[in-house]
Amino acid sequence: MENKEKKVILIGASIVVIALIILLVVNGISKKGKESAEGGNTQTGQNTEKYVTNLEDGTKLNHSEELNKNKKYKDIEMSNIQFTYENGRTILLAKVKNTASTKHKNEIVKMTILGENNQVIDVIEPIMPELEPGETKQFNTTISGADAVNAKDFKIEEKK
């Protein structure tokens, strides 16, 4: 092969490589733009993760101010409320304190987990533990039906 033929082949190969690079870059930008446009504000039947912090171990932690405010049910005060999501389950932890002068017996309660616009994410019926007057216990319930970790708030009421 002559020098001229080598030069033409090299130029042709360079043009093909440059065209492929341009095509890949344009295609990548196009896909990224579509994902941004489609995924920006879409909701999949429940909240976007507005109230969630992802921890290093993969656990999701709810940081909603409304959800973390103390709640009152009859003479029971709930505080230190935490919603976490791990291994397909949302777990609600809280301290419950009997502020009455009488014993609170075990009781099934109705908890409604609320999303951004007060839409119902889930309704659960955990057991409020037996508490002596002034006693504080750890309250723990698991929500396995829905990813409720992104709740904005919840309300607790008597089960009817």
PDB file of C-alpha atoms in Angstrom:
ATOM      1  CA  MET A   1       0.000   0.000   0.000  1.00  0.00           C
ATOM      2  CA  GLU A   2       1.082   3.425  -0.803  1.00  0.00           C
ATOM      3  CA  ASN A   3       1.246   6.296   1.619  1.00  0.00           C
ATOM      4  CA  LYS A   4      -1.710   7.962  -0.110  1.00  0.00           C
ATOM      5  CA  GLU A   5      -3.925   4.846   0.294  1.00  0.00           C
ATOM      6  CA  LYS A   6      -3.007   4.517   3.981  1.00  0.00           C
ATOM      7  CA  LYS A   7      -3.880   8.171   4.508  1.00  0.00           C
ATOM      8  CA  VAL A   8      -7.304   7.762   2.838  1.00  0.00           C
ATOM      9  CA  ILE A   9      -8.104   4.632   4.929  1.00  0.00           C
ATOM     10  CA  LEU A  10      -7.006   6.386   8.123  1.00  0.00           C
ATOM     11  CA  ILE A  11      -9.147   9.443   7.350  1.00  0.00           C
ATOM     12  CA  GLY A  12     -12.154   7.225   6.513  1.00  0.00           C
ATOM     13  CA  ALA A  13     -11.791   5.243   9.762  1.00  0.00           C
ATOM     14  CA  SER A  14     -11.443   8.475  11.741  1.00  0.00           C
ATOM     15  CA  ILE A  15     -14.624   9.867  10.187  1.00  0.00           C
ATOM     16  CA  VAL A  16     -16.529   6.654  11.086  1.00  0.00           C
ATOM     17  CA  VAL A  17     -15.239   6.745  14.694  1.00  0.00           C
ATOM     18  CA  ILE A  18     -16.144  10.448  15.088  1.00  0.00           C
ATOM     19  CA  ALA A  19     -19.622   9.818  13.626  1.00  0.00           C
ATOM     20  CA  LEU A  20     -20.177   6.944  16.087  1.00  0.00           C
ATOM     21  CA  ILE A  21     -19.075   9.088  19.040  1.00  0.00           C
ATOM     22  CA  ILE A  22     -21.408  11.919  17.990  1.00  0.00           C
ATOM     23  CA  LEU A  23     -24.274   9.447  17.560  1.00  0.00           C
ATOM     24  CA  LEU A  24     -23.714   7.934  21.021  1.00  0.00           C
ATOM     25  CA  VAL A  25     -23.499  11.356  22.698  1.00  0.00           C
ATOM     26  CA  VAL A  26     -26.670  12.633  21.002  1.00  0.00           C
ATOM     27  CA  ASN A  27     -28.506   9.397  21.832  1.00  0.00           C
ATOM     28  CA  GLY A  28     -27.401   9.595  25.489  1.00  0.00           C
ATOM     29  CA  ILE A  29     -28.521  13.222  25.813  1.00  0.00           C
ATOM     30  CA  SER A  30     -31.834  12.387  24.184  1.00  0.00           C
ATOM     31  CA  LYS A  31     -32.502   9.491  26.613  1.00  0.00           C
ATOM     32  CA  LYS A  32     -31.512  11.621  29.606  1.00  0.00           C
ATOM     33  CA  GLY A  33     -33.893  14.376  28.487  1.00  0.00           C
ATOM     34  CA  LYS A  34     -36.781  11.898  28.139  1.00  0.00           C
ATOM     35  CA  GLU A  35     -36.126  10.440  31.604  1.00  0.00           C
ATOM     36  CA  SER A  36     -36.114  13.923  33.129  1.00  0.00           C
ATOM     37  CA  ALA A  37     -39.322  14.921  31.373  1.00  0.00           C
ATOM     38  CA  GLU A  38     -41.121  11.677  32.231  1.00  0.00           C
ATOM     39  CA  GLY A  39     -39.747  11.050  35.701  1.00  0.00           C
ATOM     40  CA  GLY A  40     -39.731  14.572  37.065  1.00  0.00           C
ATOM     41  CA  ASN A  41     -43.182  14.824  38.607  1.00  0.00           C
ATOM     42  CA  THR A  42     -44.778  11.486  37.901  1.00  0.00           C
ATOM     43  CA  GLN A  43     -46.398   9.703  40.773  1.00  0.00           C
ATOM     44  CA  THR A  44     -46.910   5.994  40.859  1.00  0.00           C
ATOM     45  CA  GLY A  45     -50.045   5.826  42.934  1.00  0.00           C
ATOM     46  CA  GLN A  46     -48.394   7.323  45.980  1.00  0.00           C
ATOM     47  CA  ASN A  47     -46.034  10.071  47.050  1.00  0.00           C
ATOM     48  CA  THR A  48     -42.718  10.887  45.513  1.00  0.00           C
ATOM     49  CA  GLU A  49     -40.053  10.539  48.154  1.00  0.00           C
ATOM     50  CA  LYS A  50     -40.331  14.102  49.450  1.00  0.00           C
ATOM     51  CA  TYR A  51     -39.990  13.189  53.136  1.00  0.00           C
ATOM     52  CA  VAL A  52     -37.368  10.458  52.849  1.00  0.00           C
ATOM     53  CA  THR A  53     -33.657  10.376  53.524  1.00  0.00           C
ATOM     54  CA  ASN A  54     -31.786   7.343  52.169  1.00  0.00           C
ATOM     55  CA  LEU A  55     -29.209   6.076  54.637  1.00  0.00           C
ATOM     56  CA  GLU A  56     -25.947   4.381  53.616  1.00  0.00           C
ATOM     57  CA  ASP A  57     -27.213   0.900  54.517  1.00  0.00           C
ATOM     58  CA  GLY A  58     -30.228   1.264  52.183  1.00  0.00           C
ATOM     59  CA  THR A  59     -32.712   2.081  54.948  1.00  0.00           C
ATOM     60  CA  LYS A  60     -35.110   4.929  54.241  1.00  0.00           C
ATOM     61  CA  LEU A  61     -35.881   7.353  57.082  1.00  0.00           C
ATOM     62  CA  ASN A  62     -38.889   9.691  57.139  1.00  0.00           C
ATOM     63  CA  HIS A  63     -38.110  13.294  58.135  1.00  0.00           C
ATOM     64  CA  SER A  64     -41.596  14.864  57.835  1.00  0.00           C
ATOM     65  CA  GLU A  65     -42.109  17.513  60.517  1.00  0.00           C
ATOM     66  CA  GLU A  66     -45.846  16.758  60.749  1.00  0.00           C
ATOM     67  CA  LEU A  67     -45.312  13.050  61.212  1.00  0.00           C
ATOM     68  CA  ASN A  68     -42.684  13.561  63.878  1.00  0.00           C
ATOM     69  CA  LYS A  69     -44.799  15.868  66.065  1.00  0.00           C
ATOM     70  CA  ASN A  70     -46.099  14.344  69.309  1.00  0.00           C
ATOM     71  CA  LYS A  71     -49.504  12.698  68.907  1.00  0.00           C
ATOM     72  CA  LYS A  72     -52.229  12.218  71.488  1.00  0.00           C
ATOM     73  CA  TYR A  73     -54.658   9.313  71.697  1.00  0.00           C
ATOM     74  CA  LYS A  74     -57.003   9.438  74.682  1.00  0.00           C
ATOM     75  CA  ASP A  75     -54.547   9.750  77.608  1.00  0.00           C
ATOM     76  CA  ILE A  76     -51.639   8.271  75.652  1.00  0.00           C
ATOM     77  CA  GLU A  77     -48.928  10.575  74.371  1.00  0.00           C
ATOM     78  CA  MET A  78     -46.787   9.376  71.446  1.00  0.00           C
ATOM     79  CA  SER A  79     -43.342  10.951  71.044  1.00  0.00           C
ATOM     80  CA  ASN A  80     -39.996  10.253  69.363  1.00  0.00           C
ATOM     81  CA  ILE A  81     -41.885   8.948  66.327  1.00  0.00           C
ATOM     82  CA  GLN A  82     -39.820   7.309  63.578  1.00  0.00           C
ATOM     83  CA  PHE A  83     -40.873   5.818  60.253  1.00  0.00           C
ATOM     84  CA  THR A  84     -38.243   3.685  58.536  1.00  0.00           C
ATOM     85  CA  TYR A  85     -38.376   1.425  55.486  1.00  0.00           C
ATOM     86  CA  GLU A  86     -36.162  -1.614  55.089  1.00  0.00           C
ATOM     87  CA  ASN A  87     -36.503  -5.020  53.424  1.00  0.00           C
ATOM     88  CA  GLY A  88     -39.997  -4.299  52.059  1.00  0.00           C
ATOM     89  CA  ARG A  89     -41.472  -3.169  55.375  1.00  0.00           C
ATOM     90  CA  THR A  90     -42.233   0.199  56.895  1.00  0.00           C
ATOM     91  CA  ILE A  91     -41.710   0.258  60.641  1.00  0.00           C
ATOM     92  CA  LEU A  92     -43.242   2.802  63.000  1.00  0.00           C
ATOM     93  CA  LEU A  93     -41.439   3.269  66.297  1.00  0.00           C
ATOM     94  CA  ALA A  94     -42.537   5.640  69.046  1.00  0.00           C
ATOM     95  CA  LYS A  95     -42.505   6.117  72.785  1.00  0.00           C
ATOM     96  CA  VAL A  96     -45.977   5.896  74.305  1.00  0.00           C
ATOM     97  CA  LYS A  97     -46.718   7.321  77.734  1.00  0.00           C
ATOM     98  CA  ASN A  98     -49.862   6.989  79.808  1.00  0.00           C
ATOM     99  CA  THR A  99     -50.560  10.507  81.105  1.00  0.00           C
ATOM    100  CA  ALA A 100     -53.720   9.437  82.991  1.00  0.00           C
ATOM    101  CA  SER A 101     -54.056   8.392  86.587  1.00  0.00           C
ATOM    102  CA  THR A 102     -55.676   5.106  85.537  1.00  0.00           C
ATOM    103  CA  LYS A 103     -54.338   2.028  83.793  1.00  0.00           C
ATOM    104  CA  HIS A 104     -54.651   1.858  79.996  1.00  0.00           C
ATOM    105  CA  LYS A 105     -55.472  -1.675  78.841  1.00  0.00           C
ATOM    106  CA  ASN A 106     -54.305  -3.249  75.560  1.00  0.00           C
ATOM    107  CA  GLU A 107     -56.384  -1.797  72.771  1.00  0.00           C
ATOM    108  CA  ILE A 108     -56.524  -2.147  69.002  1.00  0.00           C
ATOM    109  CA  VAL A 109     -56.427   1.311  67.439  1.00  0.00           C
ATOM    110  CA  LYS A 110     -56.908   2.602  63.908  1.00  0.00           C
ATOM    111  CA  MET A 111     -53.962   4.451  62.366  1.00  0.00           C
ATOM    112  CA  THR A 112     -54.416   6.199  59.046  1.00  0.00           C
ATOM    113  CA  ILE A 113     -51.163   6.908  57.204  1.00  0.00           C
ATOM    114  CA  LEU A 114     -51.486  10.131  55.192  1.00  0.00           C
ATOM    115  CA  GLY A 115     -49.570  11.370  52.154  1.00  0.00           C
ATOM    116  CA  GLU A 116     -48.772  14.817  50.779  1.00  0.00           C
ATOM    117  CA  ASN A 117     -52.336  16.039  50.184  1.00  0.00           C
ATOM    118  CA  ASN A 118     -53.827  14.057  53.072  1.00  0.00           C
ATOM    119  CA  GLN A 119     -54.547  11.149  50.739  1.00  0.00           C
ATOM    120  CA  VAL A 120     -54.703   7.829  52.553  1.00  0.00           C
ATOM    121  CA  ILE A 121     -51.621   5.696  51.903  1.00  0.00           C
ATOM    122  CA  ASP A 122     -52.643   2.887  54.255  1.00  0.00           C
ATOM    123  CA  VAL A 123     -54.821   2.084  57.269  1.00  0.00           C
ATOM    124  CA  ILE A 124     -53.464  -0.226  59.937  1.00  0.00           C
ATOM    125  CA  GLU A 125     -54.794  -1.551  63.229  1.00  0.00           C
ATOM    126  CA  PRO A 126     -51.921  -1.976  65.688  1.00  0.00           C
ATOM    127  CA  ILE A 127     -52.271  -2.798  69.376  1.00  0.00           C
ATOM    128  CA  MET A 128     -51.682   0.017  71.835  1.00  0.00           C
ATOM    129  CA  PRO A 129     -49.914  -1.649  74.775  1.00  0.00           C
ATOM    130  CA  GLU A 130     -51.105  -1.875  78.347  1.00  0.00           C
ATOM    131  CA  LEU A 131     -49.698   1.025  80.355  1.00  0.00           C
ATOM    132  CA  GLU A 132     -49.759   1.807  84.043  1.00  0.00           C
ATOM    133  CA  PRO A 133     -50.313   5.454  85.048  1.00  0.00           C
ATOM    134  CA  GLY A 134     -47.186   7.442  84.108  1.00  0.00           C
ATOM    135  CA  GLU A 135     -45.571   4.415  82.421  1.00  0.00           C
ATOM    136  CA  THR A 136     -43.669   4.776  79.138  1.00  0.00           C
ATOM    137  CA  LYS A 137     -43.101   1.921  76.669  1.00  0.00           C
ATOM    138  CA  GLN A 138     -41.732   1.451  73.173  1.00  0.00           C
ATOM    139  CA  PHE A 139     -44.479   1.209  70.534  1.00  0.00           C
ATOM    140  CA  ASN A 140     -43.565  -0.765  67.434  1.00  0.00           C
ATOM    141  CA  THR A 141     -45.707  -1.719  64.449  1.00  0.00           C
ATOM    142  CA  THR A 142     -44.877  -2.983  60.976  1.00  0.00           C
ATOM    143  CA  ILE A 143     -46.669  -1.897  57.815  1.00  0.00           C
ATOM    144  CA  SER A 144     -46.079  -4.465  55.103  1.00  0.00           C
ATOM    145  CA  GLY A 145     -48.817  -3.593  52.599  1.00  0.00           C
ATOM    146  CA  ALA A 146     -47.448  -0.296  51.317  1.00  0.00           C
ATOM    147  CA  ASP A 147     -44.237   1.709  51.285  1.00  0.00           C
ATOM    148  CA  ALA A 148     -45.610   4.152  53.851  1.00  0.00           C
ATOM    149  CA  VAL A 149     -42.230   5.561  54.808  1.00  0.00           C
ATOM    150  CA  ASN A 150     -42.902   8.659  52.718  1.00  0.00           C
ATOM    151  CA  ALA A 151     -45.974   9.610  54.738  1.00  0.00           C
ATOM    152  CA  LYS A 152     -46.482  13.248  55.595  1.00  0.00           C
ATOM    153  CA  ASP A 153     -48.474  12.464  58.735  1.00  0.00           C
ATOM    154  CA  PHE A 154     -50.733   9.944  60.412  1.00  0.00           C
ATOM    155  CA  LYS A 155     -53.757  10.080  62.623  1.00  0.00           C
ATOM    156  CA  ILE A 156     -54.665   7.682  65.380  1.00  0.00           C
ATOM    157  CA  GLU A 157     -58.178   7.027  66.566  1.00  0.00           C
ATOM    158  CA  GLU A 158     -60.348   4.481  68.271  1.00  0.00           C
ATOM    159  CA  LYS A 159     -61.136   1.398  66.214  1.00  0.00           C
ATOM    160  CA  LYS A 160     -64.861   1.145  65.711  1.00  0.00           C
TER     161      LYS A 160
END
